[in-house]
Amino acid sequence: MKFAPEGYPFIFGSLAVTVIVSAVLFWFWKTGSHPFSFYLFLCASCFLFLITVFMAFFFRDPERQIPAGEGIFVSPADGKVILIRDVYEKDYLKTDVKQVSIFMSPLDVHINRAPCDGKVITVKYSPGKYMAAYKDDASVKNENIVMVLDGKQGYVMVRQVAGFVARRAVCRAKVGDFLRRGEQYGLIKFSSRLDMYLPKDADLKVKLGDRVKAGESVIAVGH
């Protein structure tokens, strides 16, 4: 299994702590330096090992089958669709669009993928709060990174939103890059949210409560 590059410090760091702490507690147990050393060794080792397993699970990078077809917009994130609405996007696109918001729990894959082919024309980091990501105003009040793509169906915007647990979003794309549909461009560490803003005339293929997968699930089809 592959892992996101940003996850290796967490995976190997937790593994190193597990080995070091387990070795120290094992020494205490073997020398009889503490009457409860065996239980400390067993409990601490198991707990730290589970943390290492969780880190590997969280930063997993599974293969995805990118759908083919003209005008398809795929999901930029794994998770649950929590918001669908028509809205005027005033900061970057300055036009009426369709917004689809996806909430990622700690159990979801957190790698983000481009919803369509397009040239990156904007990447903007905005500091902010760390409210629960499922709240409607978290998009603008929380720390976030906006990326705008110029594609065949028009401009498409995605916003990586940090949440109460997730306090670090990563966008690897730079202005001038050309991304392919389903191509990885970043991730958000731990539970978080991703908003996508599509052309107003896009035909949505999802509804509230749907579970989607980044790069695979079709969110909409443009005209």
CSV table of C-alpha atoms in Angstrom, one decimal:
chain,number,residue,atom,x,y,z
A,1,MET,CA,0.0,0.0,0.0
A,2,LYS,CA,1.2,3.5,-0.8
A,3,PHE,CA,1.1,6.4,1.6
A,4,ALA,CA,1.0,10.2,1.2
A,5,PRO,CA,4.5,11.7,1.4
A,6,GLU,CA,3.3,14.1,4.1
A,7,GLY,CA,2.4,11.1,6.3
A,8,TYR,CA,5.9,9.5,6.5
A,9,PRO,CA,7.1,11.7,9.4
A,10,PHE,CA,3.9,10.8,11.4
A,11,ILE,CA,4.2,7.1,10.5
A,12,PHE,CA,7.9,6.6,11.2
A,13,GLY,CA,7.8,9.0,14.1
A,14,SER,CA,5.2,7.1,15.9
A,15,LEU,CA,6.9,3.8,15.0
A,16,ALA,CA,10.2,5.1,16.5
A,17,VAL,CA,8.5,6.2,19.7
A,18,THR,CA,6.8,2.7,19.9
A,19,VAL,CA,10.1,0.9,19.5
A,20,ILE,CA,12.1,3.1,22.0
A,21,VAL,CA,9.4,3.2,24.7
A,22,SER,CA,8.8,-0.6,24.3
A,23,ALA,CA,12.5,-1.3,24.6
A,24,VAL,CA,12.9,0.8,27.8
A,25,LEU,CA,9.8,-0.8,29.4
A,26,PHE,CA,11.0,-4.3,28.3
A,27,TRP,CA,14.3,-3.6,30.1
A,28,PHE,CA,12.5,-2.6,33.3
A,29,TRP,CA,10.5,-5.8,33.1
A,30,LYS,CA,13.5,-8.0,32.6
A,31,THR,CA,15.5,-6.4,35.4
A,32,GLY,CA,12.5,-6.4,37.8
A,33,SER,CA,13.0,-2.7,38.5
A,34,HIS,CA,9.3,-2.1,38.8
A,35,PRO,CA,6.6,-4.4,40.2
A,36,PHE,CA,4.1,-3.5,37.4
A,37,SER,CA,6.7,-3.3,34.6
A,38,PHE,CA,5.2,-6.2,32.6
A,39,TYR,CA,1.8,-4.5,32.5
A,40,LEU,CA,3.3,-1.2,31.7
A,41,PHE,CA,5.3,-2.8,28.9
A,42,LEU,CA,2.2,-4.6,27.5
A,43,CYS,CA,-0.2,-1.7,27.7
A,44,ALA,CA,2.1,1.0,26.5
A,45,SER,CA,3.4,-1.1,23.6
A,46,CYS,CA,-0.1,-2.0,22.4
A,47,PHE,CA,-1.3,1.6,22.7
A,48,LEU,CA,1.7,3.0,20.8
A,49,PHE,CA,1.5,0.3,18.2
A,50,LEU,CA,-2.2,1.1,17.6
A,51,ILE,CA,-1.3,4.8,17.1
A,52,THR,CA,1.3,3.8,14.5
A,53,VAL,CA,-1.3,1.6,12.7
A,54,PHE,CA,-3.8,4.5,12.8
A,55,MET,CA,-1.2,6.9,11.2
A,56,ALA,CA,-0.5,4.4,8.4
A,57,PHE,CA,-4.3,3.9,7.9
A,58,PHE,CA,-5.0,7.7,7.9
A,59,PHE,CA,-2.2,8.5,5.4
A,60,ARG,CA,-3.0,5.6,3.0
A,61,ASP,CA,-3.0,6.4,-0.7
A,62,PRO,CA,-5.3,3.8,-2.5
A,63,GLU,CA,-5.4,3.6,-6.2
A,64,ARG,CA,-8.4,5.2,-7.9
A,65,GLN,CA,-10.1,4.5,-11.2
A,66,ILE,CA,-10.6,7.9,-12.8
A,67,PRO,CA,-13.8,7.9,-15.0
A,68,ALA,CA,-13.5,9.0,-18.6
A,69,GLY,CA,-16.0,11.2,-20.4
A,70,GLU,CA,-16.5,14.8,-21.6
A,71,GLY,CA,-17.4,17.4,-19.0
A,72,ILE,CA,-17.2,15.2,-15.9
A,73,PHE,CA,-16.4,16.7,-12.5
A,74,VAL,CA,-15.2,14.1,-10.0
A,75,SER,CA,-15.1,14.4,-6.3
A,76,PRO,CA,-12.0,16.1,-4.9
A,77,ALA,CA,-12.3,14.3,-1.6
A,78,ASP,CA,-13.5,11.2,0.2
A,79,GLY,CA,-16.4,11.7,2.6
A,80,LYS,CA,-20.0,12.6,3.0
A,81,VAL,CA,-21.9,15.3,1.0
A,82,ILE,CA,-23.1,17.7,3.7
A,83,LEU,CA,-24.1,20.8,1.6
A,84,ILE,CA,-25.5,21.4,-1.9
A,85,ARG,CA,-26.6,24.9,-2.8
A,86,ASP,CA,-26.7,27.7,-5.4
A,87,VAL,CA,-24.6,30.6,-4.3
A,88,TYR,CA,-22.9,33.7,-5.5
A,89,GLU,CA,-19.1,33.2,-5.0
A,90,LYS,CA,-17.9,36.8,-4.4
A,91,ASP,CA,-14.2,36.5,-3.6
A,92,TYR,CA,-12.7,34.6,-6.6
A,93,LEU,CA,-15.1,33.5,-9.3
A,94,LYS,CA,-17.5,36.5,-8.8
A,95,THR,CA,-20.4,34.7,-10.4
A,96,ASP,CA,-23.4,32.3,-9.5
A,97,VAL,CA,-22.2,28.8,-9.0
A,98,LYS,CA,-23.2,25.4,-7.5
A,99,GLN,CA,-21.5,24.6,-4.2
A,100,VAL,CA,-21.0,21.0,-3.0
A,101,SER,CA,-19.3,20.5,0.4
A,102,ILE,CA,-17.8,17.2,1.5
A,103,PHE,CA,-17.0,16.4,5.1
A,104,MET,CA,-14.1,14.0,5.8
A,105,SER,CA,-14.0,12.0,9.0
A,106,PRO,CA,-10.7,10.7,10.5
A,107,LEU,CA,-11.5,7.4,8.9
A,108,ASP,CA,-11.7,8.7,5.3
A,109,VAL,CA,-8.8,8.9,2.9
A,110,HIS,CA,-7.7,12.6,3.1
A,111,ILE,CA,-5.8,12.9,-0.2
A,112,ASN,CA,-7.4,15.6,-2.4
A,113,ARG,CA,-7.7,15.3,-6.2
A,114,ALA,CA,-8.5,17.7,-9.0
A,115,PRO,CA,-12.2,17.6,-10.0
A,116,CYS,CA,-11.4,18.2,-13.7
A,117,ASP,CA,-8.6,19.0,-16.2
A,118,GLY,CA,-7.5,22.6,-15.9
A,119,LYS,CA,-4.8,25.2,-15.4
A,120,VAL,CA,-4.2,26.4,-11.9
A,121,ILE,CA,-4.7,30.2,-12.0
A,122,THR,CA,-5.1,30.8,-8.2
A,123,VAL,CA,-3.7,29.3,-5.0
A,124,LYS,CA,-4.5,31.3,-1.9
A,125,TYR,CA,-3.9,30.5,1.7
A,126,SER,CA,-6.1,32.2,4.3
A,127,PRO,CA,-5.5,31.9,8.1
A,128,GLY,CA,-8.5,31.6,10.3
A,129,LYS,CA,-10.2,29.7,13.1
A,130,TYR,CA,-10.6,26.0,13.8
A,131,MET,CA,-14.3,25.5,14.1
A,132,ALA,CA,-16.0,22.2,13.5
A,133,ALA,CA,-15.6,21.7,9.7
A,134,TYR,CA,-19.3,20.6,9.2
A,135,LYS,CA,-20.6,24.0,10.2
A,136,ASP,CA,-21.7,26.2,7.3
A,137,ASP,CA,-19.6,29.2,8.1
A,138,ALA,CA,-16.4,27.1,8.6
A,139,SER,CA,-15.6,27.6,4.9
A,140,VAL,CA,-14.9,31.3,5.3
A,141,LYS,CA,-14.0,31.5,9.0
A,142,ASN,CA,-11.6,28.6,9.3
A,143,GLU,CA,-8.0,28.3,7.9
A,144,ASN,CA,-8.3,27.3,4.3
A,145,ILE,CA,-6.6,27.1,0.9
A,146,VAL,CA,-8.4,28.0,-2.3
A,147,MET,CA,-7.4,26.7,-5.7
A,148,VAL,CA,-9.0,27.9,-8.9
A,149,LEU,CA,-8.8,25.8,-12.1
A,150,ASP,CA,-9.5,27.2,-15.6
A,151,GLY,CA,-11.0,24.2,-17.5
A,152,LYS,CA,-13.0,23.5,-20.6
A,153,GLN,CA,-16.3,24.0,-18.8
A,154,GLY,CA,-15.2,27.2,-17.1
A,155,TYR,CA,-13.7,28.1,-13.8
A,156,VAL,CA,-13.8,25.6,-11.0
A,157,MET,CA,-12.8,26.4,-7.4
A,158,VAL,CA,-12.0,24.0,-4.6
A,159,ARG,CA,-11.4,25.1,-1.0
A,160,GLN,CA,-9.6,22.9,1.5
A,161,VAL,CA,-10.9,23.8,5.0
A,162,ALA,CA,-9.1,23.0,8.2
A,163,GLY,CA,-11.4,21.7,11.0
A,164,PHE,CA,-11.4,21.3,14.8
A,165,VAL,CA,-9.0,18.4,14.6
A,166,ALA,CA,-7.4,19.1,11.3
A,167,ARG,CA,-5.1,22.1,11.5
A,168,ARG,CA,-2.9,21.7,8.5
A,169,ALA,CA,-4.0,21.7,4.9
A,170,VAL,CA,-1.4,21.0,2.1
A,171,CYS,CA,-1.8,22.2,-1.5
A,172,ARG,CA,1.0,20.9,-3.7
A,173,ALA,CA,-0.2,22.7,-6.8
A,174,LYS,CA,1.2,26.0,-7.9
A,175,VAL,CA,-0.1,28.7,-10.2
A,176,GLY,CA,0.6,27.7,-13.8
A,177,ASP,CA,0.4,24.0,-13.2
A,178,PHE,CA,-1.9,21.9,-15.4
A,179,LEU,CA,-3.8,19.3,-13.5
A,180,ARG,CA,-5.6,16.3,-14.9
A,181,ARG,CA,-9.0,15.0,-13.7
A,182,GLY,CA,-8.4,12.9,-10.6
A,183,GLU,CA,-4.7,14.0,-10.2
A,184,GLN,CA,-3.6,14.4,-6.6
A,185,TYR,CA,-2.9,18.0,-5.6
A,186,GLY,CA,-2.9,18.0,-1.8
A,187,LEU,CA,-4.4,16.7,1.5
A,188,ILE,CA,-5.8,17.8,4.8
A,189,LYS,CA,-4.4,16.2,7.9
A,190,PHE,CA,-7.1,14.6,10.0
A,191,SER,CA,-10.9,15.3,9.9
A,192,SER,CA,-11.8,18.3,7.7
A,193,ARG,CA,-13.9,19.6,4.8
A,194,LEU,CA,-13.6,20.4,1.1
A,195,ASP,CA,-15.9,22.8,-0.8
A,196,MET,CA,-16.1,22.7,-4.6
A,197,TYR,CA,-17.7,25.4,-6.7
A,198,LEU,CA,-18.9,24.4,-10.1
A,199,PRO,CA,-20.5,26.3,-13.1
A,200,LYS,CA,-24.1,27.1,-12.4
A,201,ASP,CA,-25.4,25.0,-15.3
A,202,ALA,CA,-23.6,21.8,-14.2
A,203,ASP,CA,-25.9,18.8,-13.8
A,204,LEU,CA,-25.4,17.4,-10.3
A,205,LYS,CA,-25.2,13.6,-9.9
A,206,VAL,CA,-25.1,13.5,-6.1
A,207,LYS,CA,-27.5,14.4,-3.2
A,208,LEU,CA,-27.1,15.2,0.4
A,209,GLY,CA,-25.8,12.3,2.5
A,210,ASP,CA,-24.1,10.5,-0.4
A,211,ARG,CA,-20.7,9.0,0.3
A,212,VAL,CA,-18.1,9.9,-2.4
A,213,LYS,CA,-14.6,8.9,-3.3
A,214,ALA,CA,-11.9,11.3,-4.5
A,215,GLY,CA,-11.2,10.9,-8.2
A,216,GLU,CA,-13.8,8.2,-8.7
A,217,SER,CA,-17.3,9.5,-7.8
A,218,VAL,CA,-18.9,11.7,-10.4
A,219,ILE,CA,-20.2,14.9,-8.7
A,220,ALA,CA,-21.5,16.6,-11.8
A,221,VAL,CA,-21.4,16.9,-15.6
A,222,GLY,CA,-20.8,20.2,-17.3
A,223,HIS,CA,-22.3,21.5,-20.5
